[in-house]
Structures are given as C-alpha cells and as structure tokens.
Short mmCIF file of N, CA, C and O in Angstrom, two decimals:
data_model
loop_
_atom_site.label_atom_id
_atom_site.label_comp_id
_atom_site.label_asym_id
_atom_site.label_seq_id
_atom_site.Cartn_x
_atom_site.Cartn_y
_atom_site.Cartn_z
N UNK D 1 -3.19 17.13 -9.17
CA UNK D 1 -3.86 16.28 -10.12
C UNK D 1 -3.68 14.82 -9.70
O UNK D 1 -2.56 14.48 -9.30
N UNK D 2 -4.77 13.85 -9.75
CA UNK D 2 -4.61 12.28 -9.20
C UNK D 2 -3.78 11.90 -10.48
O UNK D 2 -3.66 12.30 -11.64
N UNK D 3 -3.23 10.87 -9.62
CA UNK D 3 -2.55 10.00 -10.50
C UNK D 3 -3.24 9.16 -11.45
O UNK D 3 -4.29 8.64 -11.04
N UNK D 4 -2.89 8.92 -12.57
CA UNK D 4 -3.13 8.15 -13.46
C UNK D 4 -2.74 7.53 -14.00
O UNK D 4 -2.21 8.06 -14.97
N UNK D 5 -2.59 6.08 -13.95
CA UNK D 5 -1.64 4.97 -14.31
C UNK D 5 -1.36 5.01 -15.76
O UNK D 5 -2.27 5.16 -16.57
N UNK D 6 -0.04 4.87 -16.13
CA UNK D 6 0.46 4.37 -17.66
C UNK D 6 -0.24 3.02 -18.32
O UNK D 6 -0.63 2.01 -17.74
N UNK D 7 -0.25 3.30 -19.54
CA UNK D 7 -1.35 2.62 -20.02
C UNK D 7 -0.41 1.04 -20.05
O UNK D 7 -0.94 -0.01 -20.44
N UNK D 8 0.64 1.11 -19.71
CA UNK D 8 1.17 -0.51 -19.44
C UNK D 8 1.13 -1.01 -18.04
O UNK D 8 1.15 -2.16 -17.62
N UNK D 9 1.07 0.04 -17.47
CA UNK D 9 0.28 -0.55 -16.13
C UNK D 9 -0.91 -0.79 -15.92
O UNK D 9 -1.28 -1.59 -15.07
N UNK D 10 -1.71 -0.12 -16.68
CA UNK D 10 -3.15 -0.68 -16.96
C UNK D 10 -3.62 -1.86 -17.10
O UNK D 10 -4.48 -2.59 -16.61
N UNK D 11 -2.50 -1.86 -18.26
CA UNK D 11 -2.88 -3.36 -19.24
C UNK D 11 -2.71 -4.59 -17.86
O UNK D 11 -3.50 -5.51 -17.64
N UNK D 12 -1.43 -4.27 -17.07
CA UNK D 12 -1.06 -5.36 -16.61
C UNK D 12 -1.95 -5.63 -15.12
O UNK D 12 -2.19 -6.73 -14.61
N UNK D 13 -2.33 -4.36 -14.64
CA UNK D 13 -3.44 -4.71 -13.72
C UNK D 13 -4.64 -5.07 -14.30
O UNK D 13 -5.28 -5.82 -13.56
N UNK D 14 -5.25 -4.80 -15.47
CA UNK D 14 -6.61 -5.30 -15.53
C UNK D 14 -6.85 -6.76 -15.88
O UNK D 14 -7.88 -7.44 -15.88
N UNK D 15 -5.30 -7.07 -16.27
CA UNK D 15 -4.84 -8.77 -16.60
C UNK D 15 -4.51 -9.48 -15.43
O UNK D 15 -4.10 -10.61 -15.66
N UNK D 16 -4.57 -9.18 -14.30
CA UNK D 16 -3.32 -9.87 -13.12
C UNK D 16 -2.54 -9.98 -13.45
O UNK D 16 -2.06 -11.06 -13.12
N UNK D 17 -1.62 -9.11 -14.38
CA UNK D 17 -0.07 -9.92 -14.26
C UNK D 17 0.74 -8.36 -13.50
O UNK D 17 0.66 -7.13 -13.40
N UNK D 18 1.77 -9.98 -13.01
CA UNK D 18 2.84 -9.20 -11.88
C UNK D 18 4.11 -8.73 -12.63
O UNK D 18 4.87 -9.40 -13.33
N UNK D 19 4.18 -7.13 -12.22
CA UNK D 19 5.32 -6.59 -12.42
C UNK D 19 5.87 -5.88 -11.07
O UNK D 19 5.25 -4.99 -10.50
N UNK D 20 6.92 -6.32 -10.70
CA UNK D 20 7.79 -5.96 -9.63
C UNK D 20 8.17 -4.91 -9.48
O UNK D 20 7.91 -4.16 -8.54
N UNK D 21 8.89 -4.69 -10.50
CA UNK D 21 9.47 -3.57 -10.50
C UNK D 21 8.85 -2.39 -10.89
O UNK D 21 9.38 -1.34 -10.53
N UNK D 22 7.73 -2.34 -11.62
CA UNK D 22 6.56 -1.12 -11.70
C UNK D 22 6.50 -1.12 -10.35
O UNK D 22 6.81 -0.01 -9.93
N UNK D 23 6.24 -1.87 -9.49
CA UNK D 23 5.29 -1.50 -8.62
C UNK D 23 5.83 -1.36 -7.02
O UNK D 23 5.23 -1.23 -5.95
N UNK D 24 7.73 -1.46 -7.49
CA UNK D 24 8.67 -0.77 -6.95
C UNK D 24 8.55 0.61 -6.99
O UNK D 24 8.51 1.37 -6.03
N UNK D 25 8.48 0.96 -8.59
CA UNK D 25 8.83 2.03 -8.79
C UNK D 25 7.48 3.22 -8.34
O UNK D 25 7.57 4.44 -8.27
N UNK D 26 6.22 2.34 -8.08
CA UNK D 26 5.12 2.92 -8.02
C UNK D 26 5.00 3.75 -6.26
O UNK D 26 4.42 4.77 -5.88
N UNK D 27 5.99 2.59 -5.45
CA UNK D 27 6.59 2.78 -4.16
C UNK D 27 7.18 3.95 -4.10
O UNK D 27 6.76 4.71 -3.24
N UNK D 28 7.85 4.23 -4.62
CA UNK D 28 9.16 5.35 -5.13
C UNK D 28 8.33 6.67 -5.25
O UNK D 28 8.37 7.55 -4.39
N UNK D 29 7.81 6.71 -6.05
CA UNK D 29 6.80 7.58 -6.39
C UNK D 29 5.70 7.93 -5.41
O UNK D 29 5.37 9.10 -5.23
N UNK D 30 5.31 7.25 -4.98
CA UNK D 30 4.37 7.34 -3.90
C UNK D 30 4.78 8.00 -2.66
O UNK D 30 4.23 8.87 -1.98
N UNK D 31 5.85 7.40 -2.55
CA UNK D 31 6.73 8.06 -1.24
C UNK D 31 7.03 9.60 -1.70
O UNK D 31 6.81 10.58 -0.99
N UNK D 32 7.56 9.65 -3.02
CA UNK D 32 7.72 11.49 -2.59
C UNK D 32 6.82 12.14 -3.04
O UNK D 32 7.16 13.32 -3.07
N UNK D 33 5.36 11.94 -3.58
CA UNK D 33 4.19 12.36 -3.33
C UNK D 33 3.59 12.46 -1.98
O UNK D 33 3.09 13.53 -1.64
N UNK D 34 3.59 11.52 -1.24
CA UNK D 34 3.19 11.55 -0.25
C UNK D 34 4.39 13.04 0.78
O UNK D 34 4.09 14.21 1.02
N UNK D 35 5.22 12.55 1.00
CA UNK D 35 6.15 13.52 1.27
C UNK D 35 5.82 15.51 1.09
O UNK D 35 5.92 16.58 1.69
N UNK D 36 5.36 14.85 -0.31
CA UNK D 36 5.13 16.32 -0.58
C UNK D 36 3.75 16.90 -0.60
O UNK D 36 3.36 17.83 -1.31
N UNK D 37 3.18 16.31 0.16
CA UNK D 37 1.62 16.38 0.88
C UNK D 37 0.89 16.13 -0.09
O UNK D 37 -0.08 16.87 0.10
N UNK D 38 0.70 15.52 -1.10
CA UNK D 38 0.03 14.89 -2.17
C UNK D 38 -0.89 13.36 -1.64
O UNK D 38 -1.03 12.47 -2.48
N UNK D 39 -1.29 13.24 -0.70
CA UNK D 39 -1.69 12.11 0.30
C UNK D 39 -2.65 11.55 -1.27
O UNK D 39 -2.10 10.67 -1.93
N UNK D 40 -3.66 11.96 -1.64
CA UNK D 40 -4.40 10.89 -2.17
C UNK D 40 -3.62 10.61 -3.27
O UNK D 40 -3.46 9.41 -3.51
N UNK D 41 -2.78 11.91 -4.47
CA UNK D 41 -2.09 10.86 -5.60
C UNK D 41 -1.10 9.94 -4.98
O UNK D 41 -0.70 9.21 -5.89
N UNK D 42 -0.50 9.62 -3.86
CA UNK D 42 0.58 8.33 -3.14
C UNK D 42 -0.22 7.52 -2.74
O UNK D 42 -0.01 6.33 -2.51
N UNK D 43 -1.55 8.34 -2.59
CA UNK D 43 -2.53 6.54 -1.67
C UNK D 43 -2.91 5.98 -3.33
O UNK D 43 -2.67 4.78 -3.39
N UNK D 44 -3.31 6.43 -4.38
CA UNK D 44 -3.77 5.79 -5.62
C UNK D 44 -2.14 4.97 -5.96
O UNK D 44 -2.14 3.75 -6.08
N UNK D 45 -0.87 5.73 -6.10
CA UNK D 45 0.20 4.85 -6.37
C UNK D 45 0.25 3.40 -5.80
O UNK D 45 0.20 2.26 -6.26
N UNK D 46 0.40 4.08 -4.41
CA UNK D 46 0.54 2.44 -3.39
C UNK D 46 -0.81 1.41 -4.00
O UNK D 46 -0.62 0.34 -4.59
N UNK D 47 -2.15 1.99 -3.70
CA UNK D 47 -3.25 0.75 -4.39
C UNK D 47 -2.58 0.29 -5.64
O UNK D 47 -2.31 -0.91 -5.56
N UNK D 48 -2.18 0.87 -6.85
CA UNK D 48 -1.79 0.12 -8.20
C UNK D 48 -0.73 -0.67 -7.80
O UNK D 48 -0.84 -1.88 -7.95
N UNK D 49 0.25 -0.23 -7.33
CA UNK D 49 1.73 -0.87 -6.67
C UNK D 49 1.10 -2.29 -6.44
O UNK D 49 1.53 -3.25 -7.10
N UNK D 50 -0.10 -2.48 -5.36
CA UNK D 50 -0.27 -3.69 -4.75
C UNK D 50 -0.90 -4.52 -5.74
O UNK D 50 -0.96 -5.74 -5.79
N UNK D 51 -1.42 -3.57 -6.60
CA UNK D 51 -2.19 -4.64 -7.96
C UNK D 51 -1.21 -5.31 -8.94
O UNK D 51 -1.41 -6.18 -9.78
N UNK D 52 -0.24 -4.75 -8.63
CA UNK D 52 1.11 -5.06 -9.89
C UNK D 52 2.23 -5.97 -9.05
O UNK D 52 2.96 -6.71 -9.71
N UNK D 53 2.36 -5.92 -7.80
CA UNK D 53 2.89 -7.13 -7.24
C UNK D 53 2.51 -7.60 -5.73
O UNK D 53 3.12 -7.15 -4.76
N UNK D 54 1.51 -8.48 -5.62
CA UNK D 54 0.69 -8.59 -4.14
C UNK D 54 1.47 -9.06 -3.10
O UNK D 54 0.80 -9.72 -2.30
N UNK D 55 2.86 -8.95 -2.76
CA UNK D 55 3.42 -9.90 -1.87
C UNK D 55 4.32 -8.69 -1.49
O UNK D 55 4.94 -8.75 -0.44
N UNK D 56 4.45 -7.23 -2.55
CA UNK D 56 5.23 -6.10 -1.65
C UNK D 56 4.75 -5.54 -0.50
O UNK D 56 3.95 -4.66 -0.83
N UNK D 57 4.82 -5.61 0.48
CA UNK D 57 3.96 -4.98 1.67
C UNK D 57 4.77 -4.05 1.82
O UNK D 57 4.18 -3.79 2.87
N UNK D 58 5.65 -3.18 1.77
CA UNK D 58 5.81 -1.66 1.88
C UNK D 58 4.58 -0.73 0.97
O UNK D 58 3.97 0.29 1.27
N UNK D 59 4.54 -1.61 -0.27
CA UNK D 59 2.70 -0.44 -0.78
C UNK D 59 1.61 -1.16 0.15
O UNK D 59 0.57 -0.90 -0.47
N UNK D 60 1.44 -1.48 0.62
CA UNK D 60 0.33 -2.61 1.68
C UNK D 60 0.88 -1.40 2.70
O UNK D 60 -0.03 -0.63 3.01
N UNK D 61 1.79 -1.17 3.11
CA UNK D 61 1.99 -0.31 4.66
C UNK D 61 1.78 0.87 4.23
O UNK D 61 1.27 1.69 5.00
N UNK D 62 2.03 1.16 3.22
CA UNK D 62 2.29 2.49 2.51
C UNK D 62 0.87 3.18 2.75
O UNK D 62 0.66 4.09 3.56
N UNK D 63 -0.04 2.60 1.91
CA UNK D 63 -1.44 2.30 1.61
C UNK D 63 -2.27 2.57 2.50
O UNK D 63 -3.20 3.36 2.33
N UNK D 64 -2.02 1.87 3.72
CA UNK D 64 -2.65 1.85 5.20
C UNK D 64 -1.76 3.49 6.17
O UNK D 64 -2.22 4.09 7.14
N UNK D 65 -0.84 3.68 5.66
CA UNK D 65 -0.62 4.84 6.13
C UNK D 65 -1.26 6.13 5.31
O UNK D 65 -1.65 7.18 5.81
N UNK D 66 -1.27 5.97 4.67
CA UNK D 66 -2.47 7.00 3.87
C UNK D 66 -4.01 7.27 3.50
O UNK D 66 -4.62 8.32 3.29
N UNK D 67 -4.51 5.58 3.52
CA UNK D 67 -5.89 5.35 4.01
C UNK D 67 -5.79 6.04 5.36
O UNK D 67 -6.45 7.06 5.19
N UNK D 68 -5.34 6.03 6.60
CA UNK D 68 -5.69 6.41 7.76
C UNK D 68 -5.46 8.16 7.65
O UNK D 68 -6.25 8.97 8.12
N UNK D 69 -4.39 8.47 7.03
CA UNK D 69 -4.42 10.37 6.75
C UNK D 69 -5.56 10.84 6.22
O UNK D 69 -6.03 11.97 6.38
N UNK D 70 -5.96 10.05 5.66
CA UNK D 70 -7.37 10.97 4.32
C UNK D 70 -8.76 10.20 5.29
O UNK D 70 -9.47 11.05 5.82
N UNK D 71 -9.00 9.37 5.43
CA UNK D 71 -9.86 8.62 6.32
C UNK D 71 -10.47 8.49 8.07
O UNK D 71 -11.53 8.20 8.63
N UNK D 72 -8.58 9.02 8.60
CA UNK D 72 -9.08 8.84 10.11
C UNK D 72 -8.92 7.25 10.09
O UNK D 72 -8.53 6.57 9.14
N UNK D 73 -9.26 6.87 11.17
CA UNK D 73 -8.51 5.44 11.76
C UNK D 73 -9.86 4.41 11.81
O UNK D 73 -10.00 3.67 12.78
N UNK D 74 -10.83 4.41 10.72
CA UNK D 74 -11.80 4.14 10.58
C UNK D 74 -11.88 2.84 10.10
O UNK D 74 -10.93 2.24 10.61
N UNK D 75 -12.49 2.11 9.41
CA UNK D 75 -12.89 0.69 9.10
C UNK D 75 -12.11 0.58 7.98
O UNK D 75 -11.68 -0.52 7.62
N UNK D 76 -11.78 2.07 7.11
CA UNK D 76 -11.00 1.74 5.64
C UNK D 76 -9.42 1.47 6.17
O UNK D 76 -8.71 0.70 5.54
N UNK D 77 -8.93 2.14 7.34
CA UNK D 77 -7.76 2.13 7.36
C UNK D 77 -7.64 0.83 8.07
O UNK D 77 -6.64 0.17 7.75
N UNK D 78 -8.49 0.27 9.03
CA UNK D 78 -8.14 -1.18 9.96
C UNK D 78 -7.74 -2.02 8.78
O UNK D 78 -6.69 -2.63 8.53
N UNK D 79 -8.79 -1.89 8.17
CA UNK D 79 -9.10 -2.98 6.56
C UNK D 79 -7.22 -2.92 5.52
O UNK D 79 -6.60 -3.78 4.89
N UNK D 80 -7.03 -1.88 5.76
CA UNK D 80 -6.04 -1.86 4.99
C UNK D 80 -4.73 -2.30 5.91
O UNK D 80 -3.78 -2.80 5.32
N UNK D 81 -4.68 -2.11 7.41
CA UNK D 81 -3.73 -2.21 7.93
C UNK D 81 -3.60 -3.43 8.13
O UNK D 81 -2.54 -3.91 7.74
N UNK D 82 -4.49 -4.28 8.71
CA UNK D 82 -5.09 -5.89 8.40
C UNK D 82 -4.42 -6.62 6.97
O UNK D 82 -3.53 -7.46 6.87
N UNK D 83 -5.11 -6.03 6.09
CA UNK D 83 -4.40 -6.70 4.57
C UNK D 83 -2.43 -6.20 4.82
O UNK D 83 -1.60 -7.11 4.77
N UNK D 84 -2.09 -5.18 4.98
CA UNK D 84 -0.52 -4.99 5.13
C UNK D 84 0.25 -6.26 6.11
O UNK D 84 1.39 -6.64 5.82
N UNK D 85 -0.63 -6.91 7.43
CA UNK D 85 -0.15 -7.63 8.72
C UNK D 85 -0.25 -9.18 7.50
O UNK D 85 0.62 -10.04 7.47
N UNK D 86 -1.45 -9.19 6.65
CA UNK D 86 -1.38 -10.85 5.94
C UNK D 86 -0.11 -10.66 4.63
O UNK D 86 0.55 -11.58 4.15
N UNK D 87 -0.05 -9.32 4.29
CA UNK D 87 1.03 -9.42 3.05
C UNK D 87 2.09 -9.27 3.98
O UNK D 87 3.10 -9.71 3.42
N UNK D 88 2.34 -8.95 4.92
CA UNK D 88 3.89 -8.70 5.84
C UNK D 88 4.10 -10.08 6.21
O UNK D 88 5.24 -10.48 5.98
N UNK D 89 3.42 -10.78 6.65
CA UNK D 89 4.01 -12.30 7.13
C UNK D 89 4.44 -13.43 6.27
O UNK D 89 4.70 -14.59 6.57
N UNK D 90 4.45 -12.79 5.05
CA UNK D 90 5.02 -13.87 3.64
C UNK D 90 5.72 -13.22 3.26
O UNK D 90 6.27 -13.89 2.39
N UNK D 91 6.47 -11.61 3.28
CA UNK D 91 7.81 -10.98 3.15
C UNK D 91 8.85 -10.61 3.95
O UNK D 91 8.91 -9.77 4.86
N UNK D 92 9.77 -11.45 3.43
CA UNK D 92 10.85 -11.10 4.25
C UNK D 92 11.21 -10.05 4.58
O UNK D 92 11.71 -9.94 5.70
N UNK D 93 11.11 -9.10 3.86
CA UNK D 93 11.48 -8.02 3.70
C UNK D 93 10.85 -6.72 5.01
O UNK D 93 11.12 -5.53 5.14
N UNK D 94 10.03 -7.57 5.73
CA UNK D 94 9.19 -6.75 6.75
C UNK D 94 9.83 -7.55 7.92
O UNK D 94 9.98 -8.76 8.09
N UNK D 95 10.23 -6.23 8.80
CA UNK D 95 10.79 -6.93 10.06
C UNK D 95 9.70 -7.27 11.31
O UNK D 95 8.57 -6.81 11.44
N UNK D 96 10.34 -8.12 12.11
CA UNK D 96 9.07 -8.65 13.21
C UNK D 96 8.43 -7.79 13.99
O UNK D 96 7.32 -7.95 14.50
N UNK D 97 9.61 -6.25 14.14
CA UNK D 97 9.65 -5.49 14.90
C UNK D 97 8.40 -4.10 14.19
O UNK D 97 7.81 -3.22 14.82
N UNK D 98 8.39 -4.32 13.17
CA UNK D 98 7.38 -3.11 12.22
C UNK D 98 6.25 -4.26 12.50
O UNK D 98 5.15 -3.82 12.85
N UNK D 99 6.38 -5.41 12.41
CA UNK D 99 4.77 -5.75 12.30
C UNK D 99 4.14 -5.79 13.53
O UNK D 99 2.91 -5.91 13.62
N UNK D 100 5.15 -5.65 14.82
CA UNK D 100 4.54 -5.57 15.99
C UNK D 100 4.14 -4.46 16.46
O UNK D 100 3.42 -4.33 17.45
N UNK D 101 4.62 -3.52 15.72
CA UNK D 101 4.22 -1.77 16.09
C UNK D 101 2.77 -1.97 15.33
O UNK D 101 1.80 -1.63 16.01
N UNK D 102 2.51 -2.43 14.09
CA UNK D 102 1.04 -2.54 13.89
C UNK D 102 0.18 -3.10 14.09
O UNK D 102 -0.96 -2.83 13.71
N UNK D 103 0.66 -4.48 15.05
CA UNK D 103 -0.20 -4.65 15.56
C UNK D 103 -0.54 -3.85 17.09
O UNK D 103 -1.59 -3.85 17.75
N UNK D 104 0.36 -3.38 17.27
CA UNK D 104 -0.22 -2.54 18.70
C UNK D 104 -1.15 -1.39 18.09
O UNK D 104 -2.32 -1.37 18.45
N UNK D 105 -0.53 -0.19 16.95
CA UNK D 105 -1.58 0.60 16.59
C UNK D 105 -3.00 -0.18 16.00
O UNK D 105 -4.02 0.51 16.08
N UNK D 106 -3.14 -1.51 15.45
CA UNK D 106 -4.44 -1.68 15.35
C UNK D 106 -5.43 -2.37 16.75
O UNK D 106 -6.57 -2.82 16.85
N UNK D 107 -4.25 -2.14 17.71
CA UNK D 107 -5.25 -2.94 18.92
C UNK D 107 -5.80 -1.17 19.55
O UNK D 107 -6.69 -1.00 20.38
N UNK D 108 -4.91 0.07 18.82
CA UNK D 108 -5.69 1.13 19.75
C UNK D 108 -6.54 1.74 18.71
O UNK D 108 -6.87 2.89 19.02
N UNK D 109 -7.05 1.30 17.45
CA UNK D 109 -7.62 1.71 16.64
C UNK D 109 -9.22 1.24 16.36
O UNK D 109 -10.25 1.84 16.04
N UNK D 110 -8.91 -0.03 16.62
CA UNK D 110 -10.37 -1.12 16.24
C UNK D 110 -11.04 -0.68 17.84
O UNK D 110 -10.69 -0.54 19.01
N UNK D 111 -12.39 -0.58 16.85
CA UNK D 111 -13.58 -0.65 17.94
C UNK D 111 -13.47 -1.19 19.26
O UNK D 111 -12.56 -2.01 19.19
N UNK D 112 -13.87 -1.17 20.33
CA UNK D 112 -13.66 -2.16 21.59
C UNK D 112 -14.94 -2.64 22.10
O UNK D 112 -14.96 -3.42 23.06
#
C-alpha cells in the first residue's frame, strides 16, 4: 500500500513550513521500506521528507536512488540526482567523497 502522509504533515507541506525532524523521521522510514523492497512507498517518503526540510540531502540522495530503481537512469533520475548534488553542497552533513561518486555516476548516466 503507498504511503500516505499524516495529516500534520500535510498541513505542513501544503504550507512550506519546515519540520526537521518529520522529515528525519520520514528518512527512517523510507530506508526500511525501501530495504524491504517497498521502492515506490520509500521513494513517496523521501519526496515528503524533502518537502518538510529542503536542505536534508540524504532524502534528496535517497530519492534519486529510488527514482533511478523504478525509472531506469532516465531524465527523472538525472533530475533528481542533480537536485541531491545542489542540496549536498549546502550540507555539511554530505561528504566530498559521496558527492564525487555522483558526480561520476551522473557523467555515465546523462545522454552524450
């Protein structure tokens, strides 16, 4: 069954406002969905995750790793892996060394 956001996460994405820690916890969740081969309810987590705090790029990587499972390595997943490389370079929390592995997988992914 897809996921379906709590109606206080609703509220707070259809408002822009940032909650962190939802969208920690939306991480959390996502990960052992995904894990447990649930690919599109963890790809819907990670999208809300990023609506509830835009500067976490683990749901930005998350996101782009699951756009590309359900998708193939197509224009949705560049698009998403692209948005993860602009939210990774304003978090600390992403090392130099992960953002350089994506940028090598998006140099063997994008069109030539």
């Amino acid at each position: 069954m897809a996921y379906v956001p709590r109606f206080r996460h609703l509220f707070k994405i259809l408002f822009h406002m940032k909650d962190s820690a939802a969208a920690e916890g939306l991480f959390l969740e996502g990960s052992i969905e995904f894990e447990n081969g649930d690919v599109e309810t963890a790809r819907l987590m990670f999208y809300y995750g990023t609506r509830l705090d835009p500067t976490l790029a683990g749901n930005f990587y998350n996101l782009a790793v699951a756009e590309e499972k359900l998708h193939g390595s197509g224009a949705k997943a560049i698009a998403a892996w692209e948005k993860y490389l602009d939210v990774a370079e304003r978090d600390p929390r992403q090392s130099d060394e992960a953002k350089e592995k994506v940028r090598e997988h998006l140099n063997k992914i994008r069109p030539k």
